[in-house]
Coordinates of C-alpha atoms and ligand atoms in Angstrom, one line a residue:
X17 CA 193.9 143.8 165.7
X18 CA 190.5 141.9 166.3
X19 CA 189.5 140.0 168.8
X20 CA 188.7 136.5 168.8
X21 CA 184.8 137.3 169.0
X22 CA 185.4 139.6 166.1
X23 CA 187.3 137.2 163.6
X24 CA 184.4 134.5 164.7
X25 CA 181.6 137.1 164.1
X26 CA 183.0 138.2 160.7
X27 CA 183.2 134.4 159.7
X28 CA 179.6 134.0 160.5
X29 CA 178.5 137.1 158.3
X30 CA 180.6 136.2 155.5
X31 CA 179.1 133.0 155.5
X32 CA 175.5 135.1 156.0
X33 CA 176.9 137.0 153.1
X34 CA 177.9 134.9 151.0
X35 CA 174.8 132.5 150.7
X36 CA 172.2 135.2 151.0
X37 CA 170.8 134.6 147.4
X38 CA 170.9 131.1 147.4
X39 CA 168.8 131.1 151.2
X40 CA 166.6 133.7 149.7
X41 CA 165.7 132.2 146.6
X42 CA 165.0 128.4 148.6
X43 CA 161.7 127.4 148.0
X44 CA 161.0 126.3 151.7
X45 CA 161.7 129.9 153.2
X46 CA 158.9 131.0 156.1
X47 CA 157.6 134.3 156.8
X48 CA 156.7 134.2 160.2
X49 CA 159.3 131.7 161.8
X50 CA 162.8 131.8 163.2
X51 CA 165.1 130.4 161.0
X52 CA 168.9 130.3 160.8
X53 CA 170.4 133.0 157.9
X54 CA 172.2 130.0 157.2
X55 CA 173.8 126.7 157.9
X56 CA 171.9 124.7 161.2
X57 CA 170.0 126.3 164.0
X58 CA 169.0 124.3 167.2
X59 CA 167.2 125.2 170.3
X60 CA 165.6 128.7 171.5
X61 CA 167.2 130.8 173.9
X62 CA 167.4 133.8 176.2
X63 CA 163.9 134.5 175.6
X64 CA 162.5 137.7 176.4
X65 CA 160.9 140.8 175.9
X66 CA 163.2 143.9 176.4
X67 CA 163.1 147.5 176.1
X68 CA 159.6 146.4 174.3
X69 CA 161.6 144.3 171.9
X70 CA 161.1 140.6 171.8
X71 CA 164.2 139.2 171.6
X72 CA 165.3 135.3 170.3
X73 CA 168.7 134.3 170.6
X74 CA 169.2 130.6 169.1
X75 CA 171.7 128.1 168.4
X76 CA 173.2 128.8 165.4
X77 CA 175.9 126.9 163.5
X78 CA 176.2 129.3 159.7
X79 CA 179.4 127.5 159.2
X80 CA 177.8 124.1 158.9
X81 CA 174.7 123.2 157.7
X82 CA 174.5 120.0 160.0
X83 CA 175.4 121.6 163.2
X84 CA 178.1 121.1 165.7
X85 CA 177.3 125.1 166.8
X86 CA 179.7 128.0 167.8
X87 CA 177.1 130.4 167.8
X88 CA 174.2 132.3 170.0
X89 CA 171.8 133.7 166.8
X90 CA 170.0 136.9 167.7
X91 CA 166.8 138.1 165.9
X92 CA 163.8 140.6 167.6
X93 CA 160.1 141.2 166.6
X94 CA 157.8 143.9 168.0
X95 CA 154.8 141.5 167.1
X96 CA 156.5 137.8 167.7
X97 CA 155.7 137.2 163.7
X98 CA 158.1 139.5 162.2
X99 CA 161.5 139.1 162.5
X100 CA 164.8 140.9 162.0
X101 CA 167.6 139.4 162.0
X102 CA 170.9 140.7 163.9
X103 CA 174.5 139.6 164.2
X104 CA 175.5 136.7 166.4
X105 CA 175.7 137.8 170.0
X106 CA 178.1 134.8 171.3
X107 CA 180.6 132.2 170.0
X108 CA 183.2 130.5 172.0
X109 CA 186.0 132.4 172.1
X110 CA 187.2 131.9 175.7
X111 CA 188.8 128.6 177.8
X112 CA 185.7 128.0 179.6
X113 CA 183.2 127.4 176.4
X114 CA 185.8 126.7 173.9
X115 CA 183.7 123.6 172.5
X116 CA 180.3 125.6 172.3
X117 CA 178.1 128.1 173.8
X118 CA 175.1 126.1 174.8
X119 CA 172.0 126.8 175.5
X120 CA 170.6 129.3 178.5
X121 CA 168.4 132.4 179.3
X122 CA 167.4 135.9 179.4
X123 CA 166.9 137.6 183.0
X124 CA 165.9 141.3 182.5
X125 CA 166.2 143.6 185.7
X126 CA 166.2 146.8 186.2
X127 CA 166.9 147.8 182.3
X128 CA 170.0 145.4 182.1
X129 CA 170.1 141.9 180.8
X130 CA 171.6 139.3 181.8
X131 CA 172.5 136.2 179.8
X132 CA 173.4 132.6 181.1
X133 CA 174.7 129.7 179.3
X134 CA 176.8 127.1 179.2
X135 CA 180.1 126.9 178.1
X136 CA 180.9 123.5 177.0
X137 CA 184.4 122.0 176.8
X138 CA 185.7 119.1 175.2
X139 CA 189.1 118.2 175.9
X140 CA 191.0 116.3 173.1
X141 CA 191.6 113.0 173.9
X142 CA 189.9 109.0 174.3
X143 CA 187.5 110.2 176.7
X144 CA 184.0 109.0 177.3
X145 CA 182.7 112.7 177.8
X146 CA 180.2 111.7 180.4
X147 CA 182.4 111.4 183.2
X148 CA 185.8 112.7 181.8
X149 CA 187.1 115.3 179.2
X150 CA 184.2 117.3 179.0
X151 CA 183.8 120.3 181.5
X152 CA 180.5 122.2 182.0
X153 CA 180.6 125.7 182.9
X154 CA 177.5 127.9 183.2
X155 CA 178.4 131.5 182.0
X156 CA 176.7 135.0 182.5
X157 CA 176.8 138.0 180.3
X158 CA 175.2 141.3 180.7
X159 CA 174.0 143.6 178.0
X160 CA 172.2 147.2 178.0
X161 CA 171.0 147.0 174.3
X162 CA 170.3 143.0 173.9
X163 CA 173.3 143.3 171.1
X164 CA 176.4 144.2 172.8
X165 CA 177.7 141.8 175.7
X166 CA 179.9 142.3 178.3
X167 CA 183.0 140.4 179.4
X168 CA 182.2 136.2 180.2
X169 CA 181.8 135.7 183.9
X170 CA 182.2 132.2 185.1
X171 CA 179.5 131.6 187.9
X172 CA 179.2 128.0 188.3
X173 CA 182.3 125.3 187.2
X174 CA 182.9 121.4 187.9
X175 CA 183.7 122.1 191.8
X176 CA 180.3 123.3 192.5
X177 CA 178.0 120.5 191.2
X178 CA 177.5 117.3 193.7
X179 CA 179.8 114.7 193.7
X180 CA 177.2 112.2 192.2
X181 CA 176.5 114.4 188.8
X182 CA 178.1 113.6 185.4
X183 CA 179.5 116.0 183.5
X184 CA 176.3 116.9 181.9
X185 CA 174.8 119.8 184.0
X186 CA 174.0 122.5 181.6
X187 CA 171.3 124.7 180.1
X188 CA 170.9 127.2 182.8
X189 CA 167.2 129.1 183.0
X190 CA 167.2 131.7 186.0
X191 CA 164.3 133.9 187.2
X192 CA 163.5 136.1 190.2
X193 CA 161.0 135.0 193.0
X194 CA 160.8 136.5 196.4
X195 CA 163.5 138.5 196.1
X196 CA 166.2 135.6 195.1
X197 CA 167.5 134.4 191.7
X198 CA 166.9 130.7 190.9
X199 CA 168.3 128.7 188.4
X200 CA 167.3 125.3 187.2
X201 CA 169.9 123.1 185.4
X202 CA 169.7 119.5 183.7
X203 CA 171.6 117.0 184.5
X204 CA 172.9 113.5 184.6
X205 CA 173.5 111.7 187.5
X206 CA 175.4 108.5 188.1
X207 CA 173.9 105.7 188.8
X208 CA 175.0 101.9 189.5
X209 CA 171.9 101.0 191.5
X210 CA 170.8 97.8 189.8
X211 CA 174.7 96.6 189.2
X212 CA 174.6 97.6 185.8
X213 CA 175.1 101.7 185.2
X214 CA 171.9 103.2 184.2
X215 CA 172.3 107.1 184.7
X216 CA 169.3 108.9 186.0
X217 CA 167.8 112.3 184.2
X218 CA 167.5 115.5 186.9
X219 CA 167.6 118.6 187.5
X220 CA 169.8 120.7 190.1
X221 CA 167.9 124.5 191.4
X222 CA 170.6 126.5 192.5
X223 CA 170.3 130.0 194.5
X224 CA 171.6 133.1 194.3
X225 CA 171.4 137.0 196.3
X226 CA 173.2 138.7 193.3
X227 CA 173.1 136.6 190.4
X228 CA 176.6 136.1 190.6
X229 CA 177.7 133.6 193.5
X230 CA 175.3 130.6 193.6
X231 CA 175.0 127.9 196.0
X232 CA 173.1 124.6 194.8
X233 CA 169.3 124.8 196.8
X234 CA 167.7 121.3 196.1
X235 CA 168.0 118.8 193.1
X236 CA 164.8 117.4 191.3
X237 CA 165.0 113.4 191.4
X238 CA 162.3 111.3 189.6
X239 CA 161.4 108.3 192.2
X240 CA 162.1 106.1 189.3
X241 CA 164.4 106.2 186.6
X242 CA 163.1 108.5 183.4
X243 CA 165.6 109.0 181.1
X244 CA 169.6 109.3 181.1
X245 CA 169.5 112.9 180.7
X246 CA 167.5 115.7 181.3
X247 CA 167.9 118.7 178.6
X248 CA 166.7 122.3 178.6
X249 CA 164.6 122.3 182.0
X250 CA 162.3 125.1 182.5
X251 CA 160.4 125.7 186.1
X252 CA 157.6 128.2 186.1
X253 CA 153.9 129.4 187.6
X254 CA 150.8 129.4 185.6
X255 CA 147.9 130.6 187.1
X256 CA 148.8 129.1 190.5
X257 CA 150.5 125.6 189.1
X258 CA 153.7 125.0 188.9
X259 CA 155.3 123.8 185.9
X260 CA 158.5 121.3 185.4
X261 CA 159.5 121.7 182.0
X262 CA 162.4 119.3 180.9
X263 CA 163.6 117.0 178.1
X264 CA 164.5 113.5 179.0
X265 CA 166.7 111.3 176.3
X266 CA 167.0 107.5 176.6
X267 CA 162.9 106.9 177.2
X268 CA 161.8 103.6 175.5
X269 CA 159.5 104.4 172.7
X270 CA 155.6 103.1 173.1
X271 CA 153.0 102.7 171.3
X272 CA 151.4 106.4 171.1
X273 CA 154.0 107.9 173.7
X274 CA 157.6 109.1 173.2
X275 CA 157.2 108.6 169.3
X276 CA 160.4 111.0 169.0
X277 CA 163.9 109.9 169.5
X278 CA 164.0 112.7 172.7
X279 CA 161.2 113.8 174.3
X280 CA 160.0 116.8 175.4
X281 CA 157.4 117.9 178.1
X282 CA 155.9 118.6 181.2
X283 CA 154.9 118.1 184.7
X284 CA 152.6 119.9 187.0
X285 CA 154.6 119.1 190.4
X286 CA 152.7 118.8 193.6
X287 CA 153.8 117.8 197.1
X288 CA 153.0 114.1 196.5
X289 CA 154.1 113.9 192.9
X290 CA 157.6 112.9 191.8
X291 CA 157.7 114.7 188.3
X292 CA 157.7 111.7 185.6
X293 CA 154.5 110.8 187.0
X294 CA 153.0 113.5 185.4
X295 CA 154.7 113.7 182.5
X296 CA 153.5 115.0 179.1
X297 CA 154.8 115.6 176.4
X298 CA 154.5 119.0 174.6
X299 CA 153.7 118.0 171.3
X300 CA 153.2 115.0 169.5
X301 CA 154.5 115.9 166.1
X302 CA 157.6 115.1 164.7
X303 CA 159.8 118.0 165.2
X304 CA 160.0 119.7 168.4
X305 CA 162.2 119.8 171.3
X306 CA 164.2 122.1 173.3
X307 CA 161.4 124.7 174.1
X308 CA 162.0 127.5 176.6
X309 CA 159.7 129.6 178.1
X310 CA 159.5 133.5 179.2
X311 CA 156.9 136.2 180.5
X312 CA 156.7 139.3 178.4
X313 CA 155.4 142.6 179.6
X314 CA 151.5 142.0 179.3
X315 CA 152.0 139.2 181.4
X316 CA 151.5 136.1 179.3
X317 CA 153.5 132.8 179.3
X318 CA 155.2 131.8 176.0
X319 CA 156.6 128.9 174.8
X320 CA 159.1 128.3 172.0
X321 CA 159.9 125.4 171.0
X322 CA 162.8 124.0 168.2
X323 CA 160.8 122.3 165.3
X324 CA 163.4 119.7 165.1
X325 CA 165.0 117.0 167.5
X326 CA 168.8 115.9 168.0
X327 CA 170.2 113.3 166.4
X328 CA 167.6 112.6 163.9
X329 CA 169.8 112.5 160.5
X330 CA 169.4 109.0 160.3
X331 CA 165.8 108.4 160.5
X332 CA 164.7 111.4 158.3
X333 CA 166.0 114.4 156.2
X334 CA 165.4 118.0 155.9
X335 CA 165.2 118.8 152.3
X336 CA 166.2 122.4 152.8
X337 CA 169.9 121.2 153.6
X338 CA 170.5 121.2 149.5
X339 CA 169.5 124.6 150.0
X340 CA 172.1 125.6 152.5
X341 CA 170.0 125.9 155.8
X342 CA 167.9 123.7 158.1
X343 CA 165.6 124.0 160.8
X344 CA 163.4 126.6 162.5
X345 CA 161.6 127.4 165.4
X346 CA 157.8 126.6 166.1
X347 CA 155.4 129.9 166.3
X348 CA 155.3 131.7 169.5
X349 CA 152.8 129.6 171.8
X350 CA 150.6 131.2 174.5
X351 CA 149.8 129.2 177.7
X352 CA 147.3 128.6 179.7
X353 CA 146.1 125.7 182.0
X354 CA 142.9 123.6 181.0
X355 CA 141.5 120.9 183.2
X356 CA 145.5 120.6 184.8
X357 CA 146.6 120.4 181.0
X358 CA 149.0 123.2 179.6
X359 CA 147.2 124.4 176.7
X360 CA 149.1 126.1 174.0
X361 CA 147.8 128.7 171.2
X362 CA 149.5 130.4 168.4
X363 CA 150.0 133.6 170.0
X364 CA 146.8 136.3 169.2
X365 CA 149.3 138.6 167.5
X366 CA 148.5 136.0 164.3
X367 CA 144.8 137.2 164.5
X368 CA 145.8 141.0 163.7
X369 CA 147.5 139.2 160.4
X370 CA 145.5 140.6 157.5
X371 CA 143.4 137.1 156.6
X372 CA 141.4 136.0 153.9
X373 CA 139.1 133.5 153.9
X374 CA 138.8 131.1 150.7
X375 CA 135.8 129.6 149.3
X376 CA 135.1 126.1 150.0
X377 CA 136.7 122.9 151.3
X378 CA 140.3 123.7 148.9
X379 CA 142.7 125.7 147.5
X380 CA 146.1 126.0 146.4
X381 CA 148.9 127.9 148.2
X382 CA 151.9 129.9 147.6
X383 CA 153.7 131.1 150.0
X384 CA 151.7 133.1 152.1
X385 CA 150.9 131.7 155.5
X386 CA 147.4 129.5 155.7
X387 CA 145.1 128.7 158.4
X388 CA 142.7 126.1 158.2
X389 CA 139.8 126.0 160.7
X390 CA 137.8 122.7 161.3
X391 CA 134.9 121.9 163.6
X392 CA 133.8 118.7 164.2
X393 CA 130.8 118.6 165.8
X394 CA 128.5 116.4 164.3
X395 CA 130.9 114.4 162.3
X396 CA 132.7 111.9 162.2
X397 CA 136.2 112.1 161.1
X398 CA 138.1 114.8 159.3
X399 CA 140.7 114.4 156.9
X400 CA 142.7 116.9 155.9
X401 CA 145.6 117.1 153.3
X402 CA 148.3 119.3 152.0
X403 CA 150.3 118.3 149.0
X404 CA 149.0 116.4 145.5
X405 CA 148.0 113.1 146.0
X406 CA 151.0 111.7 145.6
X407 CA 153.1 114.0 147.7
X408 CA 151.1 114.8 150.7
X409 CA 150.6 114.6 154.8
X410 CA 147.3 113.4 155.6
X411 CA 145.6 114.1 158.8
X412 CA 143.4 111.9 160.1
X413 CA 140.8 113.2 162.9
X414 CA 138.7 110.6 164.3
X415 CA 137.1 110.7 167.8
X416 CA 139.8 111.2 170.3
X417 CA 143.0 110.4 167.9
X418 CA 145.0 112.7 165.2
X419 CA 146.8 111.1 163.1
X420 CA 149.5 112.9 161.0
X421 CA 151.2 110.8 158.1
X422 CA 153.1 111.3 155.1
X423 CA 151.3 108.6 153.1
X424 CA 150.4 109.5 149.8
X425 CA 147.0 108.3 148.2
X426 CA 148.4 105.0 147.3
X427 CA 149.5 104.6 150.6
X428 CA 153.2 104.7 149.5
X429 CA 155.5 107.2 151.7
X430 CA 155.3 111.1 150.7
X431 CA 158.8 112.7 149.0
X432 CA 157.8 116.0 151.3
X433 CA 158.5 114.2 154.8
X434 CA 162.1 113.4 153.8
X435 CA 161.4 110.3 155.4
X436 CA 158.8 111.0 158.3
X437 CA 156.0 108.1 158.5
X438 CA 153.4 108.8 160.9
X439 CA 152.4 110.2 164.6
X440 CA 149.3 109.6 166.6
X441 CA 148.4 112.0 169.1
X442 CA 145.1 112.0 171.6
X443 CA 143.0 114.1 172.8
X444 CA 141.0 113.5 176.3
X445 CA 137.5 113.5 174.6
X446 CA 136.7 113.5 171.1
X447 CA 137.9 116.3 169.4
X448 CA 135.8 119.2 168.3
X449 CA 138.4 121.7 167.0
X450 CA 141.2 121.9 164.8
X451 CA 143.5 124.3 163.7
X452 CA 146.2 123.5 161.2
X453 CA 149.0 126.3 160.4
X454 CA 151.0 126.2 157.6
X455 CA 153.5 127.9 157.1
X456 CA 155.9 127.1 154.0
X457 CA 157.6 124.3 155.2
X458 CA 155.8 123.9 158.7
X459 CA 152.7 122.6 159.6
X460 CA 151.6 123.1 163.2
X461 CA 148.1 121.4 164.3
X462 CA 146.4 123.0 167.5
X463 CA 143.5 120.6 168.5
X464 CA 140.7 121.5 171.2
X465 CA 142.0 124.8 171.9
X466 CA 145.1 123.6 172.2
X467 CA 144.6 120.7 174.2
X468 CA 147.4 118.8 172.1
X469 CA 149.4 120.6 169.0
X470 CA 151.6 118.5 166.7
X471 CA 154.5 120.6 164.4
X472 CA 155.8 118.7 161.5
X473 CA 158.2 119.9 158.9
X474 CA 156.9 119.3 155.5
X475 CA 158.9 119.9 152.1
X476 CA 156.3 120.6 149.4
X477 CA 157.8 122.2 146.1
X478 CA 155.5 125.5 144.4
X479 CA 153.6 123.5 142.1
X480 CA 152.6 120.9 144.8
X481 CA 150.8 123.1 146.9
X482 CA 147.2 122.7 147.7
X483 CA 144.7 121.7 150.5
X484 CA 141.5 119.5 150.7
X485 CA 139.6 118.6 153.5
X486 CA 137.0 116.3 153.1
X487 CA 134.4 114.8 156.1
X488 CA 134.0 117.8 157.6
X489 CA 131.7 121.0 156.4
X490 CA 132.2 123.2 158.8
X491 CA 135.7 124.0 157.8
X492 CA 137.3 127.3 156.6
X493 CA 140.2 127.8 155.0
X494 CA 142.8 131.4 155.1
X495 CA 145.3 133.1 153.4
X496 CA 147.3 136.4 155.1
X497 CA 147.9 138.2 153.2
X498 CA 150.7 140.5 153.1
Ligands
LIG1 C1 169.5 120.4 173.3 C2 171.0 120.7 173.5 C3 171.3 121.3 174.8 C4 172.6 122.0 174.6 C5 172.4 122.4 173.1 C6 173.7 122.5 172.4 O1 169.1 120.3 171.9 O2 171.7 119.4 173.4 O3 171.2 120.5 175.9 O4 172.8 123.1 175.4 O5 171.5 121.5 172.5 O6 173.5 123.0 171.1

């Protein structure tokens, strides 16, 4: 007879199976990015390189093209561009994470991995889920291949988080430092302070000898309110900074800032600093949220991000739904720290890509993966845009300010945002490089070295397909070519 994790496995495959040739044949299909076989992926997780093998698990829901999950996707590259695709390598099939297997992380020791999530559970009933019916567990697995998991261990439940918390404590990310395992968790916390409820976004660092029994170490606390929630945090070193990575929900939207419906960014903490003073985001695009981090074996911090955000089916579309799939992840970004800003580059890997320049200012594309390379000293403005004129993003590079926006030359909204307008993003001084990647259906815009990157999707059938930058000569356009 087959297990539970069986029968759900099979389900996924058939489903894989069954709408291969429809996925394959969508127009919108990337090369080099993470995307689900089928039906919905969501964030990135238990990143890592292993055995040599980087390895991306993901949220995956194959059985439903608009989410609601069931499923940790697997898929593993040797160069972070190419990827192969492997069977799921979770789905709730026990008590504890009978309502999902959410996100968590990858800690590789001693040629064994070890996998933590959270197992989500959502009791029937008229519950609020904040405070009742829902139960947060955070889960470990181990695995010698990356494929094959062991038993679910239960290492953290309801009983072990403060009194204070919600039940919203989940997305566990773990590492090793000085000889002791950490792991950081978001959180909500309750909170009545003002007379009125107004939860407050945190994080709780627990502590751990064996990986197995943890004891809760400190809790991060802004000094003022930022956000309800805090998603997906992420606590790491760069070259002697440390980095609070986290996603807050419930920020008011201003004027340049917190454009999305969720955020997603970063702090650099220090001694004196509580961490939302810091803040900023990742990237100003449209799509992106959830990213996770990891250190491969050459040493480097990368960062993957999800090119998409929760909750966003009311303000704007993916087109490839009428195709059967939707979403991807953003390309593999390299870190670095600039003037105490995190920097992010595509990762080098994409220069060993076989490239070929174009002549001139334009071109058409298919589907092969373009590069466009603009400097801008000397000018003043860019403009750069992808899609007929009336289908097309435009953007706009003047001084210190990017502007991405799917306007079309009449200034009416573009078909190939599925309802995307526009986002502004800023650079400290004016900007003197840009690079745009396009990928099929992603754009991602690096600007001074990757000062500030913006990732949009962008839904641009065959025919539509070409490029023009105009104000700005010292631009190069490539194809790889493959
Ligand atoms: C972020 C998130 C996580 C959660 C997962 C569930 O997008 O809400 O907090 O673990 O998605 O799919």
């Amino acid at each position: 007879m087959k297990s539970e994790k069986e029968r759900r496995i099979a389900q996924a495959k058939e489903a894989e199976n069954r709408q291969k040739d429809r996925i394959l044949s969508c127009p919108f299909r990337m090369k080099y990015h993470v995307m689900p076989p089928v039906g919905w992926l969501n964030d990135p997780n238990g990143l890592c390189q292993f055995q040599g093998v980087y390895q991306v698990y993901f949220q995956y829901s194959p059985l439903n093209v608009n989410g609601g999950g069931g499923f940790w996707g697997h898929c593993t590259s040797r160069d972070l561009l190419h990827w192969e695709y492997q069977d799921p390598v979770l789905t709730n099939d026990c008590p504890e994470d009978q309502s999902g297997v959410y996100s968590g992380s990858a800690l590789i020791e001693d040629g064994r991995m070890y996998l933590y999530y959270t197992g989500n559970v959502k009791l029937p009933g008229n519950y609020n889920y904040i405070d009742k019916g829902r139960i947060s567990s955070q889960m470990m697995v181990t695995s010698e291949d990356g494929q094959q998991m062991s038993e679910k261990t239960v290492v953290l439940g309801m009983k072990d988080y403060p009194d204070d918390m919600t039940a919203h404590i989940r997305d566990p990310k773990v590492w090793k430092e000085h000889g002791k395992y950490y792991m950081i968790l978001g959180a909500r916390k309750r909170n009545f302070d003002t007379g009125i409820r107004r939860d407050t976004g945190c994080a709780l660092v627990y502590v751990s000898k064996n990986k197995k029994d943890w004891k809760l170490d400190y809790e991060i606390l802004p000094d003022e309110n930022f956000g309800y929630m805090w998603e997906c945090p992420d606590l790491f070193d760069l070259e002697g900074k440390r980095v609070l990575s986290f996603c807050p929900q419930g920020l008011r939207a201003e004027n340049e800032r917190f454009q999305n419906l969720y955020q997603s960014g970063y702090s650099i903490l220090t001694e004196k600093m509580s961490p939302e003073k810091g803040f900023r985001e990742w990237d100003m695009g449209f799509d992106f949220y959830a990213p996770q981090t990891f250190e491969d074996e050459k040493g480097r911090r990368i960062l993957i991000g999800w090119a998409g955000v929760p909750d966003t089916m009311e303000v704007h579309r993916n087109l490839s739904v009428d195709h059967g799939w939707q979403h991807c992840l953003t390309i593999p970004r390299e870190l670095r720290v600039e003037h105490g800003v995190v920097c992010q580059m595509p990762v080098r890997e994409l220069d060993l890509l076989s490239w070929k320049q174009e002549e001139g200012n334009a071109c058409c594309f298919g589907r092969e993966m373009v590069k466009i390379e603009a400097k801008m000293q000397g000018v003043h403005f860019a403009d750069i845009r992808i899609g007929t004129g009336q289908n097309e993003l435009t953007i706009h590079v003047e001084e210190d300010r990017i502007r991405m926006a799917f306007l079309n030359e009449e200034g009416k909204p573009s078909p190939c945002g599925g309802g995307r307008k526009s986002r502004i993003g800023r650079t400290a001084s004016p900007v003197k490089t840009v690079l745009v990647l396009i990928d099929n259906s992603i754009v991602e815009l690096f600007v001074n070295d990757g000062e500030l990157a913006m990732t949009s999707r962008i839904y641009l059938e065959e025919s539509e397909r070409s490029i023009a930058v105009k104000g700005c000569p010292d631009c190069r356009i490539w194809k790889a070519e493959e």
